[in-house]
Amino acid sequence: MKEFELIRQIQRETAVSYPDGFEHGVKLGIGDDAAVLEVPPDQHLVAATDTLNAGVHFPLDTSPLDIGYKCLAVNLSDLAAMGATPRWALLSLSLPKADPEWVHLFSKGLRSLAQLHGVTLVGGDTTSGPLSVSLTALGFVEPGRQLTRGGAKPGDLLVVSGTIGGAAHALDSLKAGETSTERYLLDRPQPRVDLGQSLKGYASACIDISDGLLADLGHVVKASGCGAKIQLQNLPIAESLDGLEQKKLWNYQLTGGDDYELLFTLPPHHEACLAHWRETLEIGLSVIGEIDDGAGIRCVDNHGEPYHPEGAGFEHFRTRP
Ligand code: ADP
Ligand code: MG
């Protein structure tokens, strides 16, 4: 099988269907030197890219189905955190060998999420080499309406969607050979695209939690020039974490990555929106603390006692002591 047959297979197997008359804006897709895309009038283009390397971002024996799903999910999560509407994707695939069965499963995983969000694959690159997947997601947002990491103000509520810590715990359990927890890996992250769009005009700052709550909240407080206090007892608990010893639980919730939930700050006069979003979007939203004018992030337990967690999320190239 040659490169071009693989590309054609990917194109065929990732194609999504749109409702009649839907304007997906692809003037020229896969097959030429570059794609030509029409951004809707009065919208700005939003672009995000993320690379997944075998052995770094997923265990070597991960199913191609999960890799295909995840490479789109992580990028849609970034677009969601900006309040953007996703529409197109570009895929750079480095494969050790031309394996149609691998590509079939990969495409199936990718397509399942692409169809859900109406995302068309419009180009990419296919090379031979160690397994690596890099995907670029493109979408749009009304000018000036994007959600950013800056903009949080003292007094704003700190809110997180869904539950956190579950993905890191599942990975640890898998590494430890506990096959009984494998089922949690089937709980694929759901990029919170609808939530991101609903937050526009309300949230003062937003980020997706890919590297862990503390690490990503750290970006928000730095970009916003403020501090934050986390009430540990308010952190949402993933079902799989039930019954864990207290400090272990907090550490998963505070530093575990890969959950792809949204963390946002909400001025208190918009608090009533939370109930509305919970109901209309059928999503858990937990107020986990507050933005303040202190320095950095402080965590307190239910007695108001400070807690200092170990580690603070995933960072590449970090040298460990
Ligand atoms: P070029 O040599 O001009 O870069 P390629 O031969 O790499 O073109 O690719 C041919 C066409 O197939 C291009 O439109 C490119 O965007 C697309 N393409 C290549 N690899 C992929 C892929 N993995 N996924 C989607 N489209 C791809
Ligand atoms: Mg090329």
XYZ file of C-alpha atoms and ligand atoms in Angstrom:
349
model
C 0.000 0.000 0.000
C 1.321 3.393 -0.970
C 1.100 6.815 0.576
C -1.627 7.979 -1.801
C -3.808 4.961 -1.171
C -3.504 5.609 2.555
C -4.482 9.245 2.056
C -7.490 8.222 -0.011
C -8.481 5.722 2.670
C -8.241 8.391 5.371
C -10.265 10.798 3.241
C -12.969 8.189 2.596
C -13.156 6.864 6.122
C -13.181 10.172 7.959
C -15.706 11.917 5.702
C -18.614 13.328 7.707
C -22.106 14.017 6.431
C -23.748 17.386 6.854
C -27.423 18.237 6.763
C -28.606 19.454 3.342
C -27.711 23.055 2.662
C -25.188 23.234 5.486
C -22.308 25.526 4.510
C -19.117 23.772 5.560
C -16.950 26.227 3.621
C -14.616 23.733 1.911
C -13.846 25.267 -1.490
C -10.979 22.831 -2.074
C -10.175 19.938 0.251
C -7.791 16.960 0.186
C -6.035 16.420 -3.162
C -4.345 19.678 -4.056
C -1.287 21.376 -2.583
C -3.359 23.202 0.019
C -6.971 23.518 1.096
C -9.064 26.586 0.349
C -11.583 27.388 3.058
C -14.240 30.029 3.342
C -14.527 31.582 6.773
C -18.086 32.851 7.300
C -18.371 36.620 6.963
C -18.028 38.501 10.262
C -16.106 35.663 11.902
C -12.465 35.286 12.836
C -10.484 32.123 12.207
C -9.404 30.211 15.347
C -6.581 27.645 15.031
C -5.182 25.060 17.455
C -2.718 22.219 17.019
C -1.597 19.360 19.235
C 0.776 16.453 18.702
C 0.435 12.986 20.205
C 3.615 10.891 20.276
C 3.518 7.148 20.939
C 4.954 6.372 24.367
C 4.661 9.990 25.507
C 1.006 10.950 25.074
C -0.436 7.458 24.907
C 0.870 4.006 25.876
C 2.456 2.116 22.972
C -0.316 -0.490 22.911
C -3.182 2.043 22.726
C -5.899 1.125 20.245
C -5.746 3.163 16.982
C -9.437 3.867 17.608
C -8.574 5.743 20.800
C -5.654 7.570 19.176
C -7.882 8.771 16.325
C -10.517 9.942 18.771
C -8.051 11.596 21.116
C -6.094 13.559 18.511
C -9.282 15.356 17.515
C -10.676 15.557 21.062
C -7.667 17.421 22.475
C -7.833 19.992 19.699
C -11.591 20.472 19.894
C -11.103 21.009 23.609
C -8.723 23.883 22.833
C -11.230 25.423 20.434
C -13.965 24.929 23.052
C -11.875 26.832 25.608
C -11.825 29.770 23.178
C -15.595 29.647 22.650
C -15.001 28.749 18.990
C -17.123 26.702 16.586
C -14.961 23.921 15.113
C -15.234 23.239 11.371
C -12.056 21.861 9.721
C -8.986 19.799 10.561
C -5.556 19.007 9.089
C -3.783 15.793 10.012
C -0.069 15.003 10.007
C 0.460 11.301 10.404
C 3.795 9.595 10.893
C 3.434 5.807 10.686
C 6.067 3.071 11.117
C 4.426 1.144 8.257
C 1.556 1.508 5.791
C -1.060 -0.474 7.689
C -4.609 -0.162 6.285
C -6.128 -1.922 9.306
C -4.464 0.565 11.668
C -5.612 3.469 9.484
C -9.120 2.027 9.356
C -9.480 1.957 13.140
C -7.765 5.316 13.539
C -10.127 6.894 10.994
C -13.126 5.325 12.690
C -12.160 6.843 16.047
C -11.516 10.229 14.500
C -14.697 10.184 12.461
C -16.927 9.351 15.424
C -16.064 12.689 17.012
C -15.753 14.611 13.727
C -19.331 13.691 12.826
C -20.585 14.820 16.218
C -19.113 18.291 15.726
C -19.345 18.587 11.926
C -15.582 18.707 11.362
C -14.191 18.015 7.861
C -10.629 16.828 7.311
C -9.276 19.141 4.614
C -5.613 18.148 4.338
C -2.523 16.893 6.031
C 0.689 15.018 5.518
C 1.540 11.326 5.613
C 5.080 10.174 6.303
C 6.889 7.086 7.533
C 8.579 7.215 10.924
C 7.870 6.553 14.607
C 4.136 6.712 15.368
C 3.132 10.326 15.842
C -0.123 12.143 15.160
C -0.406 15.881 14.848
C -3.760 17.478 14.222
C -4.669 21.078 13.559
C -8.239 22.127 14.222
C -9.716 25.229 12.651
C -12.899 26.997 13.607
C -14.274 30.438 14.031
C -15.550 32.941 16.534
C -17.240 36.342 16.323
C -14.583 39.095 16.441
C -13.663 39.983 20.012
C -15.947 37.333 21.543
C -13.224 34.712 22.132
C -12.621 33.470 25.672
C -9.037 33.872 26.847
C -6.901 33.062 29.872
C -6.664 36.720 30.846
C -9.652 38.628 32.189
C -10.348 36.949 35.537
C -11.051 39.457 38.334
C -10.982 39.170 42.142
C -14.401 37.982 43.327
C -15.061 35.882 40.190
C -16.231 32.347 40.846
C -13.924 29.535 39.814
C -15.916 26.868 37.979
C -14.951 23.495 36.511
C -17.034 21.254 34.239
C -17.506 17.492 34.674
C -15.133 15.664 36.990
C -11.354 15.753 37.226
C -8.600 13.315 38.105
C -10.239 10.282 36.506
C -8.016 10.135 33.411
C -4.752 10.269 35.372
C -6.011 7.654 37.815
C -7.062 5.342 34.967
C -3.630 5.673 33.376
C -1.853 4.931 36.665
C -4.063 1.902 37.244
C -3.325 0.665 33.755
C 0.415 1.111 34.275
C 0.130 -0.821 37.523
C -1.488 -3.658 35.586
C -4.931 -3.366 37.130
C -7.020 -4.510 34.212
C -10.228 -3.980 36.167
C -9.873 -0.232 35.709
C -9.393 -0.463 31.948
C -13.034 0.317 31.491
C -12.413 3.880 32.595
C -10.315 4.400 29.509
C -13.463 3.783 27.542
C -14.767 6.977 29.114
C -13.322 9.142 26.404
C -12.981 12.843 27.088
C -15.860 14.876 25.691
C -14.655 18.203 24.344
C -16.944 20.799 25.907
C -17.693 22.651 22.682
C -21.286 23.622 23.554
C -20.281 24.853 26.984
C -17.470 26.995 25.529
C -19.917 28.643 23.164
C -22.439 29.251 25.948
C -19.810 30.941 28.116
C -19.175 33.731 25.615
C -20.291 37.053 27.026
C -20.419 35.625 30.575
C -17.135 33.991 31.605
C -14.238 36.372 32.219
C -11.549 33.743 31.475
C -11.466 30.148 30.284
C -8.949 27.348 29.729
C -9.205 23.621 29.098
C -7.635 21.375 31.708
C -5.181 19.221 29.806
C -2.152 19.406 32.111
C -3.968 19.332 35.461
C -6.112 21.815 37.390
C -3.280 23.586 39.236
C -1.042 23.913 36.179
C -3.827 25.259 34.000
C -5.325 27.508 36.677
C -1.752 28.774 37.075
C -1.900 30.007 33.473
C -5.173 31.818 34.156
C -4.004 33.626 37.292
C -0.738 34.594 35.603
C -2.444 35.890 32.454
C -5.091 37.689 34.541
C -2.687 39.129 37.115
C -4.560 37.774 40.149
C -4.583 34.879 42.611
C -7.024 32.065 43.363
C -8.294 30.037 46.295
C -9.489 26.458 45.814
C -11.900 24.838 48.299
C -10.758 21.227 48.144
C -14.065 19.792 49.366
C -15.792 21.341 46.328
C -13.665 19.581 43.712
C -15.845 17.232 41.627
C -14.915 13.578 42.155
C -14.727 11.161 39.220
C -16.639 7.963 40.043
C -13.475 5.897 39.686
C -11.800 7.948 42.440
C -14.460 7.176 45.033
C -12.946 5.718 48.171
C -9.361 6.839 47.529
C -7.384 8.060 50.507
C -7.854 11.836 50.944
C -4.434 13.095 49.868
C -4.256 10.714 46.908
C -7.673 11.925 45.816
C -6.728 15.598 46.054
C -3.506 15.007 44.179
C -5.334 13.329 41.301
C -7.878 16.136 41.205
C -5.287 18.904 41.423
C -2.487 17.564 39.266
C -3.904 14.788 37.051
C -4.014 15.739 33.368
C -5.953 14.592 30.305
C -9.496 15.226 31.543
C -10.181 17.986 28.991
C -12.759 19.732 31.113
C -13.193 23.497 30.998
C -12.096 25.712 33.864
C -13.614 29.178 33.772
C -14.111 32.233 35.908
C -17.540 33.790 36.237
C -18.395 37.217 37.661
C -20.706 36.544 40.635
C -23.654 38.446 39.117
C -23.809 35.714 36.425
C -24.007 32.900 38.974
C -27.608 32.078 38.013
C -26.336 31.044 34.548
C -24.778 27.959 36.112
C -28.110 26.310 36.850
C -29.306 27.103 33.328
C -26.206 25.597 31.687
C -26.330 22.517 33.909
C -29.852 21.867 32.771
C -29.663 22.783 29.074
C -26.224 21.251 28.438
C -26.679 18.340 30.858
C -23.270 18.932 32.331
C -21.835 19.045 35.828
C -20.521 22.484 36.822
C -18.814 22.860 40.208
C -17.872 26.121 41.884
C -14.478 25.133 43.291
C -13.263 28.439 44.652
C -12.753 32.061 43.880
C -10.386 34.460 42.197
C -8.765 36.903 44.630
C -6.022 39.504 44.658
C -3.554 37.216 46.450
C -0.438 35.777 44.861
C -0.672 32.405 43.118
C -3.014 29.570 44.032
C -3.919 28.455 47.541
C -5.790 25.265 48.415
C -7.762 24.968 51.658
C -9.563 22.011 53.237
C -12.991 22.165 54.873
C -11.441 23.522 58.099
C -9.794 26.356 56.182
C -6.390 24.720 56.659
C -3.960 25.182 53.751
C -2.926 22.114 51.756
C 0.223 21.925 49.654
C -0.086 19.284 46.941
C 2.822 17.345 45.457
C 3.734 18.200 41.857
C 1.727 20.516 39.683
C 0.666 18.888 36.451
C 2.447 17.652 33.375
C 5.170 19.626 31.694
C 7.448 18.374 28.928
C 11.220 18.733 29.392
C 10.799 19.156 33.145
C 13.805 17.759 34.981
C 12.728 15.736 37.955
C 14.708 16.010 41.205
P 2.240 17.685 -1.157
O 3.337 16.800 -1.650
O 1.829 18.739 -2.096
O 2.475 18.168 0.251
P 0.882 15.360 -0.364
O 1.233 14.323 -1.360
O 1.587 15.370 0.920
O 0.951 16.759 -1.076
O -0.662 15.258 -0.057
C -1.618 15.179 -1.095
C -2.944 15.661 -0.568
O -3.375 14.822 0.467
C -2.890 17.059 0.019
O -4.114 17.707 -0.264
C -2.763 16.813 1.491
O -3.289 17.885 2.232
C -3.551 15.546 1.663
N -3.081 14.694 2.762
C -1.877 14.077 2.906
N -1.814 13.355 4.023
C -3.001 13.518 4.648
C -3.557 13.037 5.855
N -2.881 12.237 6.704
N -4.817 13.432 6.166
C -5.504 14.230 5.359
N -5.045 14.706 4.199
C -3.818 14.359 3.832
Mg 2.893 16.906 1.829
